[in-house]
């Protein structure tokens, strides 16, 4: 065989094995060393290929695709620092449990650590931030090379999608020349399939859960971000039978599309309620059942730390369950699946007065939030205006820092079909634009990104993706000229150096950026202007709405709202 024939067989065995394992989407960044892979993916009709020239943004684009589709997505890049630019998204994927298959093309072994250009040490480049890594052999005629490639690709995909899902790294060295013969059909493989197994709890675990429920007097359920492919109807069925207060984080997908018989038990204002000392006393519980990740809400975390519930049960598919508070008393390793329907729920001991207190307090807070939305003009009120005007069957992506907190505070529970996404694994502001675009490309729904000016600047390169594939998305930039989140933290109490270190105003606006990407651009200052823009038909697939806000006004308005809620809670429960 010629060198070109050997390389072609090798690359198509790799690509065909990915397809056989169920991979359909691939994000490619240009580069020389990855030429064989790029050509094979581009020519294979079995794959949907997306392009992004900035590798950091490309990795977050793939993250968004995998997050929204709940399927593994392949990343392809050339050697050197291109691979290093994937690192932030890989960290987020590991912590958020998103399946990425990272293919990094590499120099051949003889060009490693000898000063060759564009060559860094790529094997084990991502360390513990990937679930598994493998350094592939160079393409050759050795009989076991192609079977090795086929089975190790099957292994890589299986590891990536097995709960808890996460990224894997396949390092692929190539010698020059790098051109292949384009094939119109993927080759057949000898490996049939890797069959995943559902993680179900043991009979003992089921008995423990049933006993905990039966003995609980004052119990609450907390639902954080759960696996994107989880069957929510199973969760709803559990809620409707348990009839406990359910504190739902916005990323749980349980604040929206709520069944009528579950609405009363959904507590969406817990963040505001647990800022009040009086209600925290009323809310003390003996039992907590938590599904998914730990919540965003700091008041909730502080409340749980303070009361140390005697029984705190976590259901998580990973034996290394998430518990930064060190308060878990029981852990059940399981995915959310049909086993939950088999739990016998006996709630004879449930304190109904306690349940009603949560429901009534949530109604109080909701009234104040709704009044606030009518009267206030700050960033929170503007964000809430966006939430109210999201159309049916749409997606909202929230950036870290203030946007996700505004979602947690002002996105009221609803029967509308809206799905909310965010990068809350590492909570960074890097790659937010790209991840949001990735989710839109996966869902094909009406998509909105709520983001601050600094996070938007941080990933403005993410907009390059809109030049290579149609991205139908509205980006709402809350421009408060700096880092708004720090206004709520202790740093804001030290005036000296605050602005230069934390406020970090840039004085930048985004009209020219929108023009560069041929985006529709609207600048708004009021809720009325925002409503008018949101209600008007889009003129272009990419729309950027820049909302001008004031950091100090935002803090004052938020605190006024929390005070008004706290005052009524005091009046009701201090009597």
Coordinates of C-alpha atoms in Angstrom, one line a residue:
X1 CA 0.0 0.0 0.0
X2 CA 1.1 3.6 -0.6
X3 CA 1.5 6.0 2.2
X4 CA -1.7 7.8 1.0
X5 CA -3.6 4.6 1.0
X6 CA -2.4 3.7 4.5
X7 CA -3.4 7.2 5.8
X8 CA -6.8 7.1 4.1
X9 CA -7.7 3.7 5.6
X10 CA -6.6 4.8 9.0
X11 CA -8.5 8.1 9.0
X12 CA -11.7 6.5 7.6
X13 CA -11.6 3.7 10.1
X14 CA -11.4 6.4 12.9
X15 CA -14.3 8.5 11.4
X16 CA -16.4 5.4 10.6
X17 CA -16.0 4.2 14.2
X18 CA -17.2 7.5 15.6
X19 CA -20.3 7.2 13.4
X20 CA -20.9 3.6 14.4
X21 CA -20.7 4.7 18.1
X22 CA -23.5 7.2 17.5
X23 CA -21.6 10.5 16.9
X24 CA -23.3 12.8 14.4
X25 CA -21.9 16.3 15.1
X26 CA -18.3 17.6 14.6
X27 CA -16.8 21.0 15.1
X28 CA -13.6 21.6 13.1
X29 CA -11.1 24.4 13.3
X30 CA -8.7 24.9 10.4
X31 CA -5.1 23.7 10.6
X32 CA -2.5 21.8 8.7
X33 CA -1.8 18.7 10.8
X34 CA -5.5 17.9 11.2
X35 CA -6.0 17.9 7.4
X36 CA -6.7 14.2 7.0
X37 CA -9.5 14.3 9.7
X38 CA -10.9 17.6 8.4
X39 CA -11.2 16.3 4.9
X40 CA -12.8 13.0 6.0
X41 CA -15.4 14.7 8.2
X42 CA -16.2 17.3 5.5
X43 CA -16.8 14.7 2.9
X44 CA -18.8 12.2 5.0
X45 CA -22.5 12.8 4.5
X46 CA -23.2 11.0 7.8
X47 CA -21.9 14.0 9.9
X48 CA -23.1 17.5 10.5
X49 CA -19.9 19.6 10.4
X50 CA -19.7 23.0 12.1
X51 CA -16.8 25.4 11.6
X52 CA -15.1 27.9 13.9
X53 CA -11.6 29.3 13.4
X54 CA -11.0 30.2 17.0
X55 CA -10.3 27.0 18.9
X56 CA -11.4 28.3 22.3
X57 CA -14.7 29.4 20.9
X58 CA -14.9 26.2 18.8
X59 CA -14.7 24.1 22.0
X60 CA -17.5 26.0 23.7
X61 CA -19.6 25.8 20.5
X62 CA -19.2 22.0 20.7
X63 CA -20.1 22.2 24.4
X64 CA -23.3 24.0 23.6
X65 CA -24.2 21.4 20.9
X66 CA -23.6 18.5 23.2
X67 CA -25.4 20.2 26.2
X68 CA -28.6 20.8 24.2
X69 CA -28.6 17.6 22.2
X70 CA -27.5 15.3 25.0
X71 CA -25.3 13.6 22.5
X72 CA -21.5 13.4 22.2
X73 CA -19.9 16.0 19.9
X74 CA -16.4 15.7 18.3
X75 CA -13.8 18.5 18.3
X76 CA -11.0 18.5 15.7
X77 CA -8.0 20.8 15.8
X78 CA -4.4 20.9 14.6
X79 CA -1.3 20.5 16.9
X80 CA 0.3 22.9 19.3
X81 CA -1.5 25.7 21.1
X82 CA -4.7 25.1 19.1
X83 CA -5.2 22.1 21.4
X84 CA -4.4 24.1 24.5
X85 CA -7.1 26.6 23.6
X86 CA -9.7 23.8 24.2
X87 CA -8.8 23.6 27.8
X88 CA -11.4 26.0 29.4
X89 CA -14.3 24.3 27.6
X90 CA -13.0 20.9 28.6
X91 CA -12.9 22.0 32.2
X92 CA -16.5 23.1 31.9
X93 CA -17.5 19.9 30.2
X94 CA -15.9 17.8 32.9
X95 CA -17.7 19.6 35.7
X96 CA -21.0 20.0 33.8
X97 CA -20.9 16.3 32.7
X98 CA -21.0 17.1 28.9
X99 CA -19.8 14.4 26.5
X100 CA -17.0 15.8 24.2
X101 CA -14.7 13.7 22.0
X102 CA -11.6 15.8 21.6
X103 CA -9.5 14.8 18.6
X104 CA -6.1 16.6 18.6
X105 CA -3.9 16.1 15.6
X106 CA -0.3 15.8 16.6
X107 CA 3.3 15.7 15.1
X108 CA 4.7 12.2 14.8
X109 CA 6.6 10.8 17.7
X110 CA 10.0 11.6 16.3
X111 CA 9.2 15.3 16.2
X112 CA 8.1 15.5 19.8
X113 CA 10.4 17.3 22.3
X114 CA 13.1 18.1 19.7
X115 CA 12.2 21.7 19.0
X116 CA 10.0 21.0 16.0
X117 CA 7.6 23.9 15.1
X118 CA 4.0 23.8 16.4
X119 CA 4.8 20.8 18.6
X120 CA 4.0 20.7 22.3
X121 CA 3.5 17.7 24.6
X122 CA 0.0 16.7 23.8
X123 CA -0.4 13.2 25.3
X124 CA -2.2 13.7 28.7
X125 CA -2.5 17.4 27.8
X126 CA -5.7 17.9 29.8
X127 CA -4.7 15.8 32.8
X128 CA -7.6 15.0 35.2
X129 CA -10.0 17.3 33.4
X130 CA -10.9 14.5 30.9
X131 CA -12.4 11.1 31.9
X132 CA -9.9 9.2 29.7
X133 CA -7.1 9.9 27.3
X134 CA -5.3 7.9 24.7
X135 CA -2.3 8.5 22.3
X136 CA -3.0 6.8 19.0
X137 CA -0.3 5.0 17.0
X138 CA 1.0 6.5 13.8
X139 CA -0.8 5.2 10.6
X140 CA 1.0 2.1 9.4
X141 CA 0.4 -1.3 7.8
X142 CA 0.6 -3.3 11.1
X143 CA -2.4 -5.7 11.1
X144 CA -3.6 -4.6 14.6
X145 CA -3.5 -0.9 14.0
X146 CA -6.9 -0.5 12.5
X147 CA -8.6 -2.8 15.0
X148 CA -6.9 -0.8 17.8
X149 CA -8.3 2.5 16.3
X150 CA -11.8 1.0 15.9
X151 CA -12.1 -0.4 19.5
X152 CA -10.4 2.6 21.2
X153 CA -12.8 5.0 19.5
X154 CA -15.7 2.8 20.7
X155 CA -14.2 2.9 24.1
X156 CA -13.8 6.7 24.0
X157 CA -17.4 7.4 23.1
X158 CA -18.7 4.9 25.6
X159 CA -16.6 6.5 28.4
X160 CA -17.8 10.0 27.3
X161 CA -21.5 9.2 27.5
X162 CA -21.5 6.8 30.5
X163 CA -22.9 8.6 33.5
X164 CA -21.5 10.8 34.7
X165 CA -20.8 12.0 31.1
X166 CA -17.7 14.0 30.3
X167 CA -14.9 14.8 27.8
X168 CA -12.4 12.3 26.5
X169 CA -9.2 13.0 24.6
X170 CA -7.8 11.1 21.6
X171 CA -4.4 12.4 20.4
X172 CA -3.8 11.4 16.8
X173 CA -0.2 11.8 15.3
X174 CA 0.3 12.1 11.5
X175 CA 3.3 12.2 9.3
X176 CA 3.4 14.2 6.2
X177 CA 2.2 14.0 3.5
X178 CA -1.3 14.7 4.9
X179 CA -3.6 14.3 1.9
X180 CA -6.1 11.4 1.7
X181 CA -8.3 9.9 -1.0
X182 CA -11.8 11.1 -0.4
X183 CA -14.3 8.2 0.1
X184 CA -18.0 8.4 -0.7
X185 CA -18.9 5.7 1.8
X186 CA -17.7 4.9 5.3
X187 CA -16.1 1.5 5.7
X188 CA -17.8 -1.3 7.6
X189 CA -16.5 -2.2 11.0
X190 CA -16.0 -5.4 12.9
X191 CA -17.0 -4.0 16.3
X192 CA -20.8 -4.1 16.7
X193 CA -21.6 -1.8 19.6
X194 CA -20.9 -0.7 23.2
X195 CA -24.1 -1.2 25.3
X196 CA -24.6 1.3 28.1
X197 CA -26.2 0.2 31.4
X198 CA -28.6 2.2 33.3
X199 CA -27.5 3.0 36.9
X200 CA -30.3 1.8 39.2
X201 CA -30.3 1.9 42.9
X202 CA -30.1 -1.3 44.9
X203 CA -33.1 -2.7 46.8
X204 CA -31.5 -1.5 50.0
X205 CA -31.2 2.1 48.6
X206 CA -34.9 2.0 47.6
X207 CA -35.8 0.9 51.1
X208 CA -33.7 3.7 52.6
X209 CA -35.4 6.3 50.4
X210 CA -38.9 5.0 51.2
X211 CA -38.1 5.0 55.0
X212 CA -36.7 8.6 54.9
X213 CA -39.9 9.8 53.1
X214 CA -42.1 7.9 55.5
X215 CA -40.5 9.4 58.6
X216 CA -40.1 13.0 57.4
X217 CA -42.2 15.6 59.0
X218 CA -40.7 18.8 57.4
X219 CA -39.1 17.8 54.1
X220 CA -38.1 19.7 51.0
X221 CA -36.8 18.6 47.6
X222 CA -34.0 20.5 45.9
X223 CA -33.5 20.1 42.2
X224 CA -30.4 21.5 40.6
X225 CA -29.2 21.1 37.1
X226 CA -29.8 17.5 36.1
X227 CA -28.7 15.4 33.0
X228 CA -30.1 17.0 29.8
X229 CA -31.5 13.6 28.7
X230 CA -33.3 13.0 32.0
X231 CA -37.0 12.2 31.6
X232 CA -38.7 15.1 33.4
X233 CA -42.0 13.4 33.5
X234 CA -40.5 10.9 36.0
X235 CA -39.5 13.8 38.2
X236 CA -42.9 15.4 37.9
X237 CA -44.6 12.1 38.8
X238 CA -42.4 11.9 41.9
X239 CA -43.3 15.5 42.9
X240 CA -47.1 15.1 42.4
X241 CA -47.1 12.0 44.7
X242 CA -44.7 13.4 47.3
X243 CA -46.4 16.8 47.7
X244 CA -43.4 18.5 49.4
X245 CA -42.1 22.0 48.7
X246 CA -39.7 21.6 45.7
X247 CA -37.0 24.2 45.4
X248 CA -36.2 24.3 41.7
X249 CA -33.2 25.9 40.2
X250 CA -33.7 27.5 36.8
X251 CA -31.4 25.1 35.1
X252 CA -33.4 22.1 36.3
X253 CA -35.9 22.7 33.5
X254 CA -38.6 22.4 36.2
X255 CA -39.5 26.1 36.4
X256 CA -41.1 25.9 32.9
X257 CA -43.7 23.7 31.2
X258 CA -45.1 22.8 34.7
X259 CA -48.0 20.4 34.9
X260 CA -51.1 22.0 36.5
X261 CA -51.2 19.6 39.4
X262 CA -47.6 20.4 40.4
X263 CA -47.6 24.2 40.2
X264 CA -48.3 24.8 43.8
X265 CA -45.4 22.7 45.1
X266 CA -42.8 24.5 42.9
X267 CA -40.9 27.1 45.0
X268 CA -39.1 29.5 42.6
X269 CA -38.6 32.4 45.1
X270 CA -36.4 30.5 47.6
X271 CA -33.4 32.8 47.0
X272 CA -35.3 35.9 48.2
X273 CA -37.2 34.0 50.9
X274 CA -34.0 32.7 52.5
X275 CA -32.5 36.1 52.8
X276 CA -35.0 36.7 55.6
X277 CA -34.1 35.6 59.1
X278 CA -37.8 35.1 60.2
X279 CA -38.6 32.8 57.3
X280 CA -35.4 30.8 57.7
X281 CA -36.7 29.8 61.2
X282 CA -40.1 28.8 59.7
X283 CA -38.3 26.9 56.9
X284 CA -36.1 24.7 59.1
X285 CA -36.5 21.2 57.9
X286 CA -35.6 17.7 59.1
X287 CA -35.2 16.1 55.6
X288 CA -33.8 17.2 52.3
X289 CA -33.8 15.1 49.1
X290 CA -31.6 16.6 46.3
X291 CA -31.4 15.7 42.7
X292 CA -28.7 17.0 40.4
X293 CA -26.0 19.6 41.1
X294 CA -25.8 22.0 44.0
X295 CA -27.9 25.1 43.5
X296 CA -26.6 28.5 42.4
X297 CA -28.3 30.3 45.3
X298 CA -25.9 31.5 48.0
X299 CA -28.7 32.1 50.6
X300 CA -30.0 28.5 50.1
X301 CA -26.5 27.1 50.6
X302 CA -26.0 29.3 53.7
X303 CA -29.4 28.1 55.1
X304 CA -28.5 24.5 54.6
X305 CA -25.1 25.0 56.2
X306 CA -26.7 26.6 59.2
X307 CA -29.5 24.2 59.9
X308 CA -27.5 21.0 59.1
X309 CA -30.6 18.9 58.2
X310 CA -30.6 15.6 60.2
X311 CA -31.3 13.8 56.9
X312 CA -29.9 15.0 53.6
X313 CA -30.1 12.5 50.8
X314 CA -28.5 13.1 47.4
X315 CA -29.4 11.2 44.2
X316 CA -26.5 11.4 41.8
X317 CA -25.1 9.1 39.1
X318 CA -21.5 9.7 40.3
X319 CA -20.2 8.0 43.4
X320 CA -18.1 11.2 43.9
X321 CA -21.3 13.1 44.6
X322 CA -21.3 16.8 44.8
X323 CA -21.3 18.1 48.4
X324 CA -19.2 21.2 49.0
X325 CA -21.2 21.8 52.2
X326 CA -20.3 18.4 53.7
X327 CA -23.8 17.9 55.0
X328 CA -24.9 14.8 53.0
X329 CA -26.1 11.9 55.2
X330 CA -27.2 9.5 52.5
X331 CA -26.1 9.1 48.8
X332 CA -27.9 7.0 46.2
X333 CA -25.9 6.4 43.0
X334 CA -28.5 6.3 40.2
X335 CA -29.5 8.1 37.1
X336 CA -33.0 9.6 37.0
X337 CA -35.0 6.9 35.4
X338 CA -38.1 4.6 35.8
X339 CA -36.9 3.2 39.2
X340 CA -38.2 6.5 40.7
X341 CA -41.7 5.5 39.7
X342 CA -41.3 2.3 41.9
X343 CA -40.6 4.3 45.1
X344 CA -43.5 3.8 47.5
X345 CA -44.4 7.2 48.9
X346 CA -46.0 7.4 52.3
X347 CA -46.5 11.0 53.5
X348 CA -48.8 10.5 56.5
X349 CA -46.3 12.2 58.8
X350 CA -45.8 15.2 56.6
X351 CA -46.5 18.5 58.4
X352 CA -49.0 20.2 56.1
X353 CA -48.6 23.5 58.0
X354 CA -45.0 23.5 57.0
X355 CA -45.9 22.8 53.3
X356 CA -48.4 25.6 53.3
X357 CA -45.9 28.0 54.8
X358 CA -43.5 27.5 51.9
X359 CA -46.4 27.9 49.4
X360 CA -47.7 31.1 51.0
X361 CA -44.2 32.6 51.4
X362 CA -43.5 31.9 47.7
X363 CA -46.8 33.6 46.8
X364 CA -45.8 36.6 48.9
X365 CA -42.4 36.9 47.2
X366 CA -44.0 36.5 43.8
X367 CA -46.4 39.4 44.4
X368 CA -43.5 41.6 45.4
X369 CA -41.4 40.6 42.4
X370 CA -44.4 41.2 40.0
X371 CA -44.9 44.7 41.6
X372 CA -41.2 45.4 41.3
X373 CA -41.3 44.5 37.6
X374 CA -44.0 47.1 37.1
X375 CA -42.2 49.9 39.0
X376 CA -38.5 49.3 38.8
X377 CA -36.2 50.3 35.9
X378 CA -33.0 48.6 36.9
X379 CA -31.1 45.7 35.3
X380 CA -33.2 43.1 37.1
X381 CA -36.4 44.6 35.9
X382 CA -35.1 44.7 32.4
X383 CA -34.0 41.1 32.6
X384 CA -37.4 40.1 33.9
X385 CA -39.0 42.0 31.0
X386 CA -37.0 39.7 28.7
X387 CA -38.1 36.6 30.5
X388 CA -41.8 37.7 30.3
X389 CA -41.5 38.2 26.5
X390 CA -39.8 35.0 25.6
X391 CA -42.0 33.3 23.0
X392 CA -43.4 29.8 23.4
X393 CA -40.9 27.0 22.4
X394 CA -37.8 29.1 23.0
X395 CA -34.5 28.7 24.8
X396 CA -32.7 31.1 27.1
X397 CA -29.0 30.9 27.8
X398 CA -27.8 32.9 30.8
X399 CA -24.2 34.0 31.3
X400 CA -22.5 33.5 34.7
X401 CA -22.3 36.4 37.3
X402 CA -25.4 38.6 37.3
X403 CA -27.5 37.1 34.4
X404 CA -27.8 33.6 36.0
X405 CA -28.6 35.3 39.3
X406 CA -31.3 37.4 37.7
X407 CA -32.7 34.3 36.2
X408 CA -32.8 32.6 39.6
X409 CA -34.5 35.7 41.1
X410 CA -36.8 36.9 38.4
X411 CA -37.6 34.0 36.1
X412 CA -41.0 33.0 37.6
X413 CA -42.4 29.5 37.2
X414 CA -44.5 29.2 34.1
X415 CA -46.4 26.7 32.0
X416 CA -44.7 28.0 28.9
X417 CA -42.2 25.8 27.0
X418 CA -38.9 27.6 27.7
X419 CA -35.6 25.8 28.4
X420 CA -32.9 27.5 30.3
X421 CA -29.2 26.8 29.9
X422 CA -25.9 28.1 31.4
X423 CA -22.3 27.1 32.0
X424 CA -22.4 26.4 35.8
X425 CA -19.7 23.7 36.0
X426 CA -16.8 26.1 36.6
X427 CA -19.1 29.2 36.5
X428 CA -16.7 31.1 34.1
X429 CA -17.6 33.9 31.8
X430 CA -15.4 32.5 29.0
X431 CA -17.1 31.0 26.0
X432 CA -20.6 32.0 26.8
X433 CA -21.4 33.4 23.3
X434 CA -20.1 30.3 21.7
X435 CA -22.0 27.9 24.0
X436 CA -25.2 29.8 23.4
X437 CA -24.7 29.5 19.7
X438 CA -24.0 25.8 20.0
X439 CA -27.3 25.2 21.9
X440 CA -29.2 27.1 19.2
X441 CA -27.6 25.1 16.4
X442 CA -28.6 21.9 18.3
X443 CA -32.2 22.8 19.1
X444 CA -33.1 25.0 16.1
X445 CA -35.5 26.9 18.5
X446 CA -36.0 30.6 19.2
X447 CA -32.9 31.3 21.2
X448 CA -31.9 34.2 23.5
X449 CA -28.6 34.9 25.2
X450 CA -28.6 37.1 28.3
X451 CA -25.1 38.3 28.9
X452 CA -23.1 41.2 30.6
X453 CA -20.8 43.5 28.7
X454 CA -17.6 41.9 30.0
X455 CA -18.6 38.4 29.3
X456 CA -19.7 39.5 25.8
X457 CA -16.3 41.0 25.2
X458 CA -14.6 37.9 26.6
X459 CA -16.1 35.7 23.8
X460 CA -16.8 38.2 21.0
X461 CA -14.8 35.9 18.8
X462 CA -17.6 33.4 19.2
X463 CA -19.6 35.4 16.7
X464 CA -17.2 34.2 14.0
X465 CA -19.3 31.0 13.9
X466 CA -22.2 33.0 12.5
X467 CA -20.1 33.6 9.3
X468 CA -19.9 29.8 8.6
X469 CA -23.3 28.5 9.5
X470 CA -26.7 30.2 10.0
X471 CA -27.2 31.0 13.7
X472 CA -30.6 32.3 14.6
X473 CA -30.1 34.0 18.0
X474 CA -30.9 37.2 19.9
X475 CA -28.1 38.4 22.2
X476 CA -29.3 40.7 25.0
X477 CA -26.2 42.5 26.4
X478 CA -26.7 44.2 29.8
X479 CA -24.1 46.9 29.5
X480 CA -23.5 48.3 33.0
X481 CA -19.9 49.2 31.9
X482 CA -18.1 46.7 34.1
X483 CA -18.4 43.8 36.5
X484 CA -21.8 44.1 38.1
X485 CA -21.6 41.0 40.3
X486 CA -18.8 42.6 42.4
X487 CA -21.3 45.3 43.5
X488 CA -22.9 42.7 45.7
X489 CA -19.7 41.3 47.2
X490 CA -17.5 42.6 50.0
X491 CA -15.1 44.2 47.6
X492 CA -17.6 46.9 46.9
X493 CA -17.2 48.1 50.5
X494 CA -13.6 49.2 49.9
X495 CA -13.8 52.2 47.6
X496 CA -10.1 52.5 47.0
X497 CA -9.0 50.6 43.9
X498 CA -12.5 49.1 43.5
X499 CA -13.3 50.4 40.0
X500 CA -9.8 49.6 38.6
X501 CA -9.7 46.1 40.0
X502 CA -13.4 44.9 40.1
X503 CA -15.6 47.4 38.4
X504 CA -13.3 47.5 35.4
X505 CA -15.3 49.8 33.2
X506 CA -14.2 49.7 29.5
X507 CA -16.5 52.4 28.1
X508 CA -17.2 50.2 25.1
X509 CA -20.4 49.8 23.2
X510 CA -21.3 47.2 20.6
X511 CA -22.8 48.9 17.6
X512 CA -19.7 48.6 15.5
X513 CA -19.2 45.0 16.5
X514 CA -22.8 44.3 15.3
X515 CA -22.0 46.0 12.1
X516 CA -18.9 43.9 11.6
X517 CA -20.9 40.7 11.8
X518 CA -23.9 42.1 9.8
X519 CA -26.2 41.8 12.8
X520 CA -29.3 43.6 13.6
X521 CA -28.5 46.1 16.3
X522 CA -30.8 47.9 18.8
X523 CA -29.8 50.1 21.7
X524 CA -32.4 50.4 24.5
X525 CA -32.6 52.2 27.8
X526 CA -36.1 51.4 29.1
X527 CA -38.4 48.4 29.6
X528 CA -40.8 49.9 27.0
X529 CA -38.1 50.2 24.4
X530 CA -37.0 46.6 25.1
X531 CA -40.5 45.3 24.8
X532 CA -40.9 47.1 21.5
X533 CA -37.7 45.6 20.1
X534 CA -38.5 42.1 21.4
X535 CA -42.1 42.2 20.0
X536 CA -40.9 43.4 16.5
X537 CA -40.0 40.7 13.9
X538 CA -36.3 40.0 13.6
X539 CA -34.7 41.6 10.6
X540 CA -31.6 39.3 10.6
X541 CA -30.7 35.9 12.0
X542 CA -28.2 37.5 14.4
X543 CA -29.7 40.2 16.6
X544 CA -27.8 42.2 19.3
X545 CA -29.8 44.2 21.7
X546 CA -27.7 46.4 23.9
X547 CA -29.4 47.4 27.1
X548 CA -27.8 50.3 28.9
X549 CA -28.0 50.0 32.7
X550 CA -26.5 51.4 35.9
X551 CA -24.6 49.2 38.4
X552 CA -25.3 51.2 41.5
X553 CA -29.0 51.6 40.7
X554 CA -29.2 47.9 40.2
X555 CA -27.8 47.1 43.6
X556 CA -30.2 49.6 45.3
X557 CA -33.3 48.2 43.5
X558 CA -32.5 44.6 44.3
X559 CA -32.0 45.4 48.0
X560 CA -35.2 47.4 48.1
X561 CA -37.1 44.4 46.7
X562 CA -35.5 42.0 49.2
X563 CA -36.4 44.3 52.0
X564 CA -40.0 44.6 50.9
X565 CA -40.3 40.8 50.8
X566 CA -38.7 40.5 54.2
X567 CA -41.0 43.0 55.8
X568 CA -44.1 41.1 54.8
X569 CA -42.6 37.8 55.9
X570 CA -41.8 39.3 59.2
X571 CA -45.3 40.6 59.6
X572 CA -46.8 37.2 58.9
X573 CA -44.6 35.0 60.9
X574 CA -43.3 37.1 63.8
X575 CA -46.9 37.6 65.1

